[in-house]
mmCIF file of C-alpha atoms and ligand atoms in Angstrom:
data_model
loop_
_atom_site.group_PDB
_atom_site.id
_atom_site.type_symbol
_atom_site.label_atom_id
_atom_site.label_comp_id
_atom_site.label_asym_id
_atom_site.label_seq_id
_atom_site.Cartn_x
_atom_site.Cartn_y
_atom_site.Cartn_z
ATOM 1 C CA VAL A 1 4.910 15.268 -12.362
ATOM 2 C CA LYS A 2 5.812 16.125 -8.788
ATOM 3 C CA ASN A 3 2.878 18.498 -9.179
ATOM 4 C CA SER A 4 0.628 15.714 -10.209
ATOM 5 C CA ILE A 5 1.672 13.548 -7.253
ATOM 6 C CA GLU A 6 0.820 16.395 -4.911
ATOM 7 C CA ALA A 7 -2.438 17.087 -6.732
ATOM 8 C CA PHE A 8 -3.523 13.462 -6.409
ATOM 9 C CA GLN A 9 -2.499 13.381 -2.747
ATOM 10 C CA GLN A 10 -4.757 16.370 -2.172
ATOM 11 C CA ARG A 11 -7.520 14.773 -4.222
ATOM 12 C CA ILE A 12 -7.523 11.529 -2.193
ATOM 13 C CA GLU A 13 -7.422 13.510 1.049
ATOM 14 C CA ASN A 14 -10.626 15.285 0.024
ATOM 15 C CA VAL A 15 -12.346 12.065 -0.985
ATOM 16 C CA LEU A 16 -11.407 10.382 2.314
ATOM 17 C CA GLU A 17 -12.490 13.427 4.306
ATOM 18 C CA ILE A 18 -15.975 13.154 2.805
ATOM 19 C CA GLN A 19 -16.264 9.369 3.116
ATOM 20 C CA LEU A 20 -15.062 9.292 6.726
ATOM 21 C CA ASN A 21 -17.594 11.859 7.803
ATOM 22 C CA ASP A 22 -20.385 9.624 9.095
ATOM 23 C CA SER A 23 -22.572 10.854 11.893
ATOM 24 C CA SER A 24 -24.342 7.501 12.219
ATOM 25 C CA ALA A 25 -21.279 5.781 13.746
ATOM 26 C CA PRO A 26 -20.444 6.069 17.470
ATOM 27 C CA PRO A 27 -18.357 9.258 17.694
ATOM 28 C CA ARG A 28 -15.389 7.528 19.352
ATOM 29 C CA LEU A 29 -15.214 4.950 16.551
ATOM 30 C CA ALA A 30 -15.602 7.575 13.809
ATOM 31 C CA SER A 31 -12.906 9.669 15.485
ATOM 32 C CA ALA A 32 -10.453 6.740 15.696
ATOM 33 C CA MET A 33 -11.057 5.907 12.029
ATOM 34 C CA ARG A 34 -10.403 9.487 10.958
ATOM 35 C CA TYR A 35 -7.344 9.766 13.204
ATOM 36 C CA SER A 36 -5.479 6.999 11.394
ATOM 37 C CA THR A 37 -6.716 7.652 7.876
ATOM 38 C CA LEU A 38 -6.681 11.429 7.372
ATOM 39 C CA GLY A 39 -3.770 13.829 7.158
ATOM 40 C CA GLY A 40 -0.910 11.392 6.807
ATOM 41 C CA GLY A 41 0.802 8.766 4.742
ATOM 42 C CA LYS A 42 2.429 8.907 1.365
ATOM 43 C CA ARG A 43 -0.779 7.647 -0.283
ATOM 44 C CA LEU A 44 1.239 5.351 -2.523
ATOM 45 C CA ARG A 45 -1.647 2.923 -3.012
ATOM 46 C CA ALA A 46 -4.103 5.658 -3.954
ATOM 47 C CA LEU A 47 -1.531 7.149 -6.315
ATOM 48 C CA LEU A 48 -1.058 3.757 -7.957
ATOM 49 C CA VAL A 49 -4.804 3.537 -8.549
ATOM 50 C CA TYR A 50 -4.709 6.887 -10.359
ATOM 51 C CA GLY A 51 -1.494 5.897 -12.141
ATOM 52 C CA ALA A 52 -2.938 2.665 -13.532
ATOM 53 C CA GLY A 53 -6.189 4.492 -14.280
ATOM 54 C CA ALA A 54 -4.245 6.963 -16.437
ATOM 55 C CA VAL A 55 -2.865 4.111 -18.567
ATOM 56 C CA VAL A 56 -6.375 2.856 -19.404
ATOM 57 C CA ASN A 57 -8.098 6.240 -19.448
ATOM 58 C CA ALA A 58 -10.429 5.419 -16.566
ATOM 59 C CA PRO A 59 -12.865 8.058 -15.258
ATOM 60 C CA TYR A 60 -11.722 9.916 -12.124
ATOM 61 C CA GLU A 61 -15.095 9.456 -10.435
ATOM 62 C CA SER A 62 -14.578 5.688 -10.306
ATOM 63 C CA LEU A 63 -10.886 5.922 -9.462
ATOM 64 C CA ASP A 64 -11.714 8.109 -6.447
ATOM 65 C CA PHE A 65 -13.774 5.362 -4.802
ATOM 66 C CA VAL A 66 -11.222 2.659 -5.535
ATOM 67 C CA ALA A 67 -8.313 4.812 -4.326
ATOM 68 C CA ALA A 68 -10.213 5.604 -1.116
ATOM 69 C CA ALA A 69 -10.966 1.907 -0.596
ATOM 70 C CA LEU A 70 -7.265 1.086 -0.892
ATOM 71 C CA GLU A 71 -6.299 3.781 1.621
ATOM 72 C CA CYS A 72 -8.950 2.529 4.079
ATOM 73 C CA ILE A 73 -7.463 -0.963 3.890
ATOM 74 C CA GLN A 74 -3.952 0.483 4.189
ATOM 75 C CA ALA A 75 -4.940 2.456 7.322
ATOM 76 C CA TYR A 76 -6.635 -0.598 8.858
ATOM 77 C CA SER A 77 -3.592 -2.771 8.171
ATOM 78 C CA LEU A 78 -1.322 -0.249 9.890
ATOM 79 C CA ILE A 79 -3.573 0.112 12.957
ATOM 80 C CA HIS A 80 -3.614 -3.653 13.431
ATOM 81 C CA ASP A 81 0.096 -4.037 12.531
ATOM 82 C CA ASP A 82 1.013 -1.675 15.376
ATOM 83 C CA LEU A 83 -1.071 -3.425 18.055
ATOM 84 C CA PRO A 84 0.736 -4.796 21.138
ATOM 85 C CA SER A 85 0.065 -8.371 20.018
ATOM 86 C CA MET A 86 1.486 -7.619 16.554
ATOM 87 C CA ASP A 87 4.504 -5.267 16.180
ATOM 88 C CA ASN A 88 3.787 -3.364 19.388
ATOM 89 C CA ASP A 89 4.740 0.061 18.018
ATOM 90 C CA ASP A 90 3.718 3.382 19.539
ATOM 91 C CA LEU A 91 4.436 5.822 16.685
ATOM 92 C CA ARG A 92 2.882 5.922 13.205
ATOM 93 C CA ARG A 93 2.868 8.709 10.625
ATOM 94 C CA GLY A 94 4.559 10.908 13.234
ATOM 95 C CA LYS A 95 1.753 10.482 15.779
ATOM 96 C CA PRO A 96 0.933 8.068 18.600
ATOM 97 C CA THR A 97 -0.472 4.836 17.185
ATOM 98 C CA ASN A 98 -4.202 4.285 17.320
ATOM 99 C CA HIS A 99 -4.181 2.021 20.394
ATOM 100 C CA ILE A 100 -2.019 4.548 22.277
ATOM 101 C CA LYS A 101 -4.204 7.513 21.347
ATOM 102 C CA TYR A 102 -7.459 5.598 21.958
ATOM 103 C CA ASP A 103 -7.242 2.084 23.406
ATOM 104 C CA GLU A 104 -6.736 -1.410 22.108
ATOM 105 C CA ALA A 105 -10.397 -2.306 21.717
ATOM 106 C CA THR A 106 -11.100 0.927 19.828
ATOM 107 C CA ALA A 107 -8.070 0.350 17.584
ATOM 108 C CA ILE A 108 -9.235 -3.156 16.692
ATOM 109 C CA LEU A 109 -12.744 -1.901 15.944
ATOM 110 C CA ALA A 110 -11.520 1.103 13.926
ATOM 111 C CA GLY A 111 -9.518 -1.328 11.789
ATOM 112 C CA ASP A 112 -12.516 -3.620 11.370
ATOM 113 C CA ALA A 113 -14.721 -0.717 10.327
ATOM 114 C CA LEU A 114 -12.161 0.641 7.848
ATOM 115 C CA LEU A 115 -11.879 -2.752 6.178
ATOM 116 C CA THR A 116 -15.651 -2.970 5.890
ATOM 117 C CA LEU A 117 -15.893 0.596 4.622
ATOM 118 C CA ALA A 118 -13.492 -0.236 1.776
ATOM 119 C CA PHE A 119 -15.986 -2.661 0.285
ATOM 120 C CA GLU A 120 -18.906 -0.326 0.966
ATOM 121 C CA LEU A 121 -17.101 2.287 -1.132
ATOM 122 C CA ILE A 122 -16.731 -0.130 -4.068
ATOM 123 C CA ALA A 123 -20.373 -1.133 -3.759
ATOM 124 C CA LYS A 124 -21.665 2.431 -3.763
ATOM 125 C CA SER A 125 -19.350 3.766 -6.483
ATOM 126 C CA ASP A 126 -20.642 4.472 -9.966
ATOM 127 C CA LEU A 127 -18.711 1.533 -11.400
ATOM 128 C CA ALA A 128 -20.603 -0.828 -13.696
ATOM 129 C CA ASP A 129 -21.768 -3.992 -11.917
ATOM 130 C CA LYS A 130 -19.257 -6.210 -13.664
ATOM 131 C CA GLN A 131 -16.344 -3.901 -12.882
ATOM 132 C CA ALA A 132 -17.385 -3.551 -9.240
ATOM 133 C CA ARG A 133 -17.509 -7.331 -8.970
ATOM 134 C CA GLN A 134 -14.069 -7.763 -10.579
ATOM 135 C CA ILE A 135 -12.587 -5.082 -8.338
ATOM 136 C CA SER A 136 -14.127 -6.513 -5.147
ATOM 137 C CA ASN A 137 -12.798 -9.896 -6.129
ATOM 138 C CA ARG A 138 -9.232 -8.702 -6.715
ATOM 139 C CA LEU A 139 -9.221 -6.480 -3.648
ATOM 140 C CA SER A 140 -10.531 -9.188 -1.328
ATOM 141 C CA GLN A 141 -8.068 -11.767 -2.679
ATOM 142 C CA CYS A 142 -5.156 -9.372 -2.213
ATOM 143 C CA ALA A 143 -6.190 -8.086 1.204
ATOM 144 C CA GLY A 144 -7.249 -11.389 2.698
ATOM 145 C CA ARG A 145 -6.046 -14.804 3.749
ATOM 146 C CA SER A 146 -3.774 -15.456 0.773
ATOM 147 C CA GLY A 147 -2.697 -11.814 0.505
ATOM 148 C CA MET A 148 -1.952 -9.181 3.133
ATOM 149 C CA VAL A 149 -3.519 -10.916 6.133
ATOM 150 C CA GLY A 150 -1.845 -14.180 5.149
ATOM 151 C CA GLY A 151 1.473 -12.342 4.857
ATOM 152 C CA GLN A 152 1.030 -10.831 8.308
ATOM 153 C CA MET A 153 0.492 -14.349 9.643
ATOM 154 C CA LEU A 154 3.735 -15.472 7.967
ATOM 155 C CA ASP A 155 5.483 -12.423 9.464
ATOM 156 C CA ILE A 156 4.338 -13.297 12.973
ATOM 157 C CA LEU A 157 5.317 -16.953 12.532
ATOM 158 C CA ALA A 158 8.729 -15.935 11.164
ATOM 159 C CA THR A 159 9.624 -13.720 14.116
ATOM 160 C CA GLN A 160 12.833 -15.018 15.757
ATOM 161 C CA GLN A 161 13.071 -17.600 12.945
ATOM 162 C CA GLN A 162 15.529 -17.852 10.067
ATOM 163 C CA LEU A 163 13.707 -17.915 6.715
ATOM 164 C CA ASN A 164 15.294 -18.859 3.418
ATOM 165 C CA LEU A 165 15.182 -16.421 0.507
ATOM 166 C CA ALA A 166 12.132 -18.015 -1.107
ATOM 167 C CA GLN A 167 10.193 -17.899 2.161
ATOM 168 C CA LEU A 168 11.164 -14.272 2.749
ATOM 169 C CA GLU A 169 10.073 -13.282 -0.749
ATOM 170 C CA GLU A 170 6.767 -15.077 -0.244
ATOM 171 C CA MET A 171 6.168 -13.280 3.056
ATOM 172 C CA HIS A 172 7.032 -9.831 1.667
ATOM 173 C CA SER A 173 5.039 -10.338 -1.514
ATOM 174 C CA CYS A 174 2.010 -11.240 0.564
ATOM 175 C CA LYS A 175 2.138 -8.777 3.443
ATOM 176 C CA THR A 176 2.977 -5.749 1.273
ATOM 177 C CA GLY A 177 3.073 -6.720 -2.406
ATOM 178 C CA ALA A 178 -0.486 -7.952 -2.521
ATOM 179 C CA LEU A 179 -2.106 -4.638 -1.612
ATOM 180 C CA ILE A 180 0.150 -2.790 -4.045
ATOM 181 C CA ASN A 181 -0.927 -5.279 -6.694
ATOM 182 C CA ALA A 182 -4.580 -4.618 -5.830
ATOM 183 C CA ALA A 183 -4.041 -0.866 -6.178
ATOM 184 C CA VAL A 184 -2.583 -1.150 -9.665
ATOM 185 C CA VAL A 185 -4.881 -3.843 -11.028
ATOM 186 C CA CYS A 186 -8.063 -2.378 -9.534
ATOM 187 C CA GLY A 187 -7.113 1.011 -11.003
ATOM 188 C CA ALA A 188 -6.758 -0.685 -14.380
ATOM 189 C CA LEU A 189 -10.095 -2.482 -13.955
ATOM 190 C CA CYS A 190 -11.769 0.947 -13.748
ATOM 191 C CA GLY A 191 -11.061 1.380 -17.455
ATOM 192 C CA VAL A 192 -13.631 0.303 -19.983
ATOM 193 C CA ASP A 193 -11.847 -1.836 -22.510
ATOM 194 C CA GLN A 194 -8.407 -2.723 -21.236
ATOM 195 C CA SER A 195 -6.831 -5.757 -22.896
ATOM 196 C CA ASP A 196 -5.601 -8.837 -21.047
ATOM 197 C CA ALA A 197 -2.078 -7.861 -22.111
ATOM 198 C CA THR A 198 -2.445 -4.510 -20.345
ATOM 199 C CA ILE A 199 -3.686 -6.115 -17.140
ATOM 200 C CA ASP A 200 -0.893 -8.712 -17.266
ATOM 201 C CA ALA A 201 1.819 -6.087 -17.763
ATOM 202 C CA LEU A 202 0.454 -3.905 -14.962
ATOM 203 C CA ASP A 203 0.140 -6.961 -12.720
ATOM 204 C CA SER A 204 3.824 -7.723 -13.290
ATOM 205 C CA TYR A 205 4.836 -4.075 -12.723
ATOM 206 C CA ALA A 206 2.939 -4.137 -9.431
ATOM 207 C CA ASN A 207 4.484 -7.371 -8.205
ATOM 208 C CA LYS A 208 8.016 -6.118 -8.834
ATOM 209 C CA LEU A 209 7.256 -2.765 -7.269
ATOM 210 C CA GLY A 210 5.486 -4.289 -4.269
ATOM 211 C CA LEU A 211 8.455 -6.458 -3.379
ATOM 212 C CA ALA A 212 10.839 -3.524 -3.930
ATOM 213 C CA PHE A 213 8.704 -1.433 -1.596
ATOM 214 C CA GLN A 214 9.041 -3.841 1.327
ATOM 215 C CA VAL A 215 12.772 -4.387 0.682
ATOM 216 C CA VAL A 216 13.199 -0.598 0.946
ATOM 217 C CA ASP A 217 10.993 -0.527 4.058
ATOM 218 C CA ASP A 218 13.351 -3.061 5.666
ATOM 219 C CA ILE A 219 16.387 -0.973 4.646
ATOM 220 C CA LEU A 220 14.854 2.227 6.028
ATOM 221 C CA ASP A 221 14.163 0.511 9.341
ATOM 222 C CA ILE A 222 17.969 0.378 9.675
ATOM 223 C CA GLU A 223 19.169 3.468 7.812
ATOM 224 C CA SER A 224 16.578 6.171 8.352
ATOM 225 C CA THR A 225 15.623 7.989 11.533
ATOM 226 C CA THR A 226 12.512 7.783 13.667
ATOM 227 C CA GLU A 227 11.872 11.440 12.902
ATOM 228 C CA GLN A 228 12.040 10.959 9.136
ATOM 229 C CA LEU A 229 10.112 7.700 9.186
ATOM 230 C CA GLY A 230 7.387 8.883 11.529
ATOM 231 C CA LYS A 231 7.550 5.360 12.976
ATOM 232 C CA PRO A 232 10.148 3.823 15.288
ATOM 233 C CA ARG A 233 13.468 3.055 13.572
ATOM 234 C CA GLY A 234 14.871 -0.311 14.571
ATOM 235 C CA SER A 235 11.477 -1.869 15.173
ATOM 236 C CA ASP A 236 12.389 -4.916 13.047
ATOM 237 C CA ALA A 237 15.703 -5.618 14.787
ATOM 238 C CA ASN A 238 14.138 -5.135 18.212
ATOM 239 C CA ALA A 239 11.443 -7.652 17.429
ATOM 240 C CA GLY A 240 13.751 -10.111 15.656
ATOM 241 C CA LYS A 241 11.847 -9.804 12.369
ATOM 242 C CA ALA A 242 12.803 -11.655 9.216
ATOM 243 C CA THR A 243 13.971 -8.937 6.790
ATOM 244 C CA TYR A 244 16.051 -8.661 3.617
ATOM 245 C CA PRO A 245 18.983 -6.828 5.242
ATOM 246 C CA ALA A 246 19.041 -9.439 8.006
ATOM 247 C CA LEU A 247 19.218 -12.254 5.472
ATOM 248 C CA ILE A 248 21.318 -10.889 2.583
ATOM 249 C CA GLY A 249 22.846 -7.702 4.012
ATOM 250 C CA LEU A 250 22.244 -4.015 3.269
ATOM 251 C CA ASN A 251 24.219 -3.793 0.028
ATOM 252 C CA GLU A 252 22.591 -6.810 -1.582
ATOM 253 C CA SER A 253 19.199 -5.511 -0.447
ATOM 254 C CA LYS A 254 19.849 -2.182 -2.174
ATOM 255 C CA LYS A 255 20.924 -3.937 -5.362
ATOM 256 C CA LEU A 256 17.824 -6.106 -5.262
ATOM 257 C CA ALA A 257 15.559 -3.047 -4.893
ATOM 258 C CA LYS A 258 17.219 -1.431 -7.937
ATOM 259 C CA ASN A 259 16.854 -4.590 -10.008
ATOM 260 C CA LEU A 260 13.207 -4.908 -9.088
ATOM 261 C CA TYR A 261 12.674 -1.264 -10.078
ATOM 262 C CA GLN A 262 14.242 -2.000 -13.493
ATOM 263 C CA GLU A 263 12.032 -5.048 -13.936
ATOM 264 C CA ALA A 264 8.959 -3.015 -12.991
ATOM 265 C CA ILE A 265 9.761 -0.459 -15.693
ATOM 266 C CA GLU A 266 10.442 -3.228 -18.216
ATOM 267 C CA SER A 267 7.004 -4.679 -17.505
ATOM 268 C CA LEU A 268 5.463 -1.358 -18.542
ATOM 269 C CA GLN A 269 7.570 -1.264 -21.692
ATOM 270 C CA LEU A 270 5.824 -4.456 -22.827
ATOM 271 C CA ILE A 271 2.634 -2.488 -23.434
ATOM 272 C CA SER A 272 4.177 0.745 -24.714
ATOM 273 C CA ASP A 273 4.862 1.848 -28.304
ATOM 274 C CA ASN A 274 8.093 0.056 -29.276
ATOM 275 C CA GLY A 275 9.332 0.284 -25.719
ATOM 276 C CA GLU A 276 8.811 4.070 -25.702
ATOM 277 C CA LEU A 277 6.686 4.974 -22.659
ATOM 278 C CA THR A 278 4.076 7.602 -23.547
ATOM 279 C CA SER A 279 2.987 10.299 -21.107
ATOM 280 C CA SER A 280 0.080 8.177 -19.839
ATOM 281 C CA PHE A 281 2.725 6.104 -17.998
ATOM 282 C CA ASP A 282 4.329 9.113 -16.290
ATOM 283 C CA LEU A 283 2.661 8.661 -12.918
ATOM 284 C CA LEU A 284 3.493 4.932 -12.743
ATOM 285 C CA THR A 285 7.141 5.473 -13.675
ATOM 286 C CA ASP A 286 7.479 8.350 -11.208
ATOM 287 C CA LEU A 287 5.934 6.258 -8.446
ATOM 288 C CA ALA A 288 8.415 3.477 -9.176
ATOM 289 C CA SER A 289 11.287 5.958 -8.709
ATOM 290 C CA LEU A 290 9.674 7.252 -5.542
ATOM 291 C CA VAL A 291 9.492 3.746 -4.100
ATOM 292 C CA ILE A 292 13.213 3.137 -4.355
ATOM 293 C CA GLU A 293 14.430 6.684 -3.666
ATOM 294 C CA ARG A 294 12.204 7.463 -0.697
ATOM 295 C CA THR A 295 13.583 8.270 2.734
ATOM 296 C CA HIS A 296 10.375 7.473 4.634
HETATM 297 C C1 IPE B 1 3.772 0.964 5.551
HETATM 298 O O1 IPE B 1 3.360 1.400 4.303
HETATM 299 C C2 IPE B 1 3.483 -0.488 5.697
HETATM 300 C C3 IPE B 1 4.243 -1.307 4.764
HETATM 301 C C4 IPE B 1 3.664 -2.037 3.888
HETATM 302 C C5 IPE B 1 5.692 -1.330 4.838
HETATM 303 P P1 IPE B 1 3.665 2.883 3.823
HETATM 304 O O2 IPE B 1 5.116 3.176 4.011
HETATM 305 O O3 IPE B 1 3.124 3.063 2.457
HETATM 306 O O4 IPE B 1 2.843 3.749 4.881
HETATM 307 P P2 IPE B 1 2.077 5.141 4.695
HETATM 308 O O5 IPE B 1 0.707 4.819 4.175
HETATM 309 O O6 IPE B 1 2.856 6.011 3.749
HETATM 310 O O7 IPE B 1 2.023 5.694 6.086
HETATM 311 C C1 IPE B 2 3.778 -4.127 7.388
HETATM 312 O O1 IPE B 2 5.102 -4.466 7.439
HETATM 313 C C2 IPE B 2 2.932 -4.748 6.405
HETATM 314 C C3 IPE B 2 1.515 -4.455 6.690
HETATM 315 C C4 IPE B 2 0.613 -5.195 6.184
HETATM 316 C C5 IPE B 2 1.090 -3.341 7.512
HETATM 317 P P1 IPE B 2 5.872 -3.690 8.594
HETATM 318 O O2 IPE B 2 5.452 -4.149 9.944
HETATM 319 O O3 IPE B 2 7.322 -3.730 8.235
HETATM 320 O O4 IPE B 2 5.340 -2.176 8.374
HETATM 321 P P2 IPE B 2 5.822 -0.956 9.231
HETATM 322 O O5 IPE B 2 7.334 -0.903 9.092
HETATM 323 O O6 IPE B 2 5.366 -1.184 10.638
HETATM 324 O O7 IPE B 2 5.176 0.226 8.569
HETATM 325 MG MG1 MG B 3 4.592 -5.814 10.807
HETATM 326 MG MG1 MG B 4 5.137 -2.878 11.691
HETATM 327 MG MG1 MG B 5 8.697 -2.166 8.379
#
C-alpha cells in the first residue's frame, strides 16, 4: 500500500499542476500560488479523499477535483498561518515561506485565490448537482468560521494563555480536525449510494484522526528537527502556543495519539464485515498509521 500512497501522491500532483496553470491570472499571483501548492507536502488530505472514495467506490474523476480542492485550502491555510501577524514562520515544506519568497501582500492574495479556486474546482467538476452542493456545504463549514478559520482564531487568542483540556481539544479539532473531516466526508460524498451509517462511521474516524494529527504535530514541534520537519522546530514554544505537550506532557500526549488512532480504526470497524476490514479500507487504515508514526 506504500505503493498506492505514492501513486496517489503523484496523481494529485498532476491534477494540481493542471489546475494551477492559469494564464489569465497576473503572473506574480499565479507563481505564488504554484510555489506553495506544488511539489511539497505529504498530501494527507488528498489521500484521505481517495481513501474514503475507495470505501464507497467513488469515481476517480470526481475524487481528483475534491482532492485538489482540499490541497488548495490546505496550501492557503499554511500560507496565512505562516504570516508575520500569525505564526511568523520563515520556513515551510523545506522552502522559504510564501511571504519571504514573495511579499506579504502577495502571500495574502495567493491564499485568497487558492481558497476561491477550491470552490471553483468543485463547481466545475463532473459531480452531480446534488453531490456538488453537499460537498461545497461540508467543505465550507469545515474550512470556515466554525471550522479551520475559527480554530485559527482560537489559536491566536490562546497564545500566552493557559487553556484547559476541553478548550485545547476544541481548538485543535477546529484548526486541524475540521479540514481532515472535510477530506474524508467529501471523499465519501463522491460515492453514489453511501448509507448514513457509512458517512457517520467515516465522520467519526476523521474526527479521531484529525485530533491525533494535531497532537502529533505538537509533539514533533518538540521532538523532530527543522530539517526533517521542513518547518522551524520549536515554533510553538517560541510563540507561547497552547499545545498538548505543554498542557499534559510529552508522554501523555503520545498515549493520547495512540488511543485516538485505536478509536479511529474502531470507527471503521463499525461498517466492516463483522469487524473484519476488507481491502477497500486499506488506504484509510494505512493513513491512520502514517499519522501517528510520521516524523514530519
Ligand atoms: C500542517 O499540516 C498544518 C497542520 C494542520 C498541523 P501538514 O503537516 O499536513 O502539512 P503538509 O501539507 O504535509 O505540508
Ligand atoms: C496549523 O497549526 C493549523 C492550520 C490551520 C494551518 P500549526 O500552526 O501548528 O501548523 P504548523 O506547525 O505551522 O504547520
Ligand atoms: Mg498556527
Ligand atoms: Mg504554524
Ligand atoms: Mg504546529
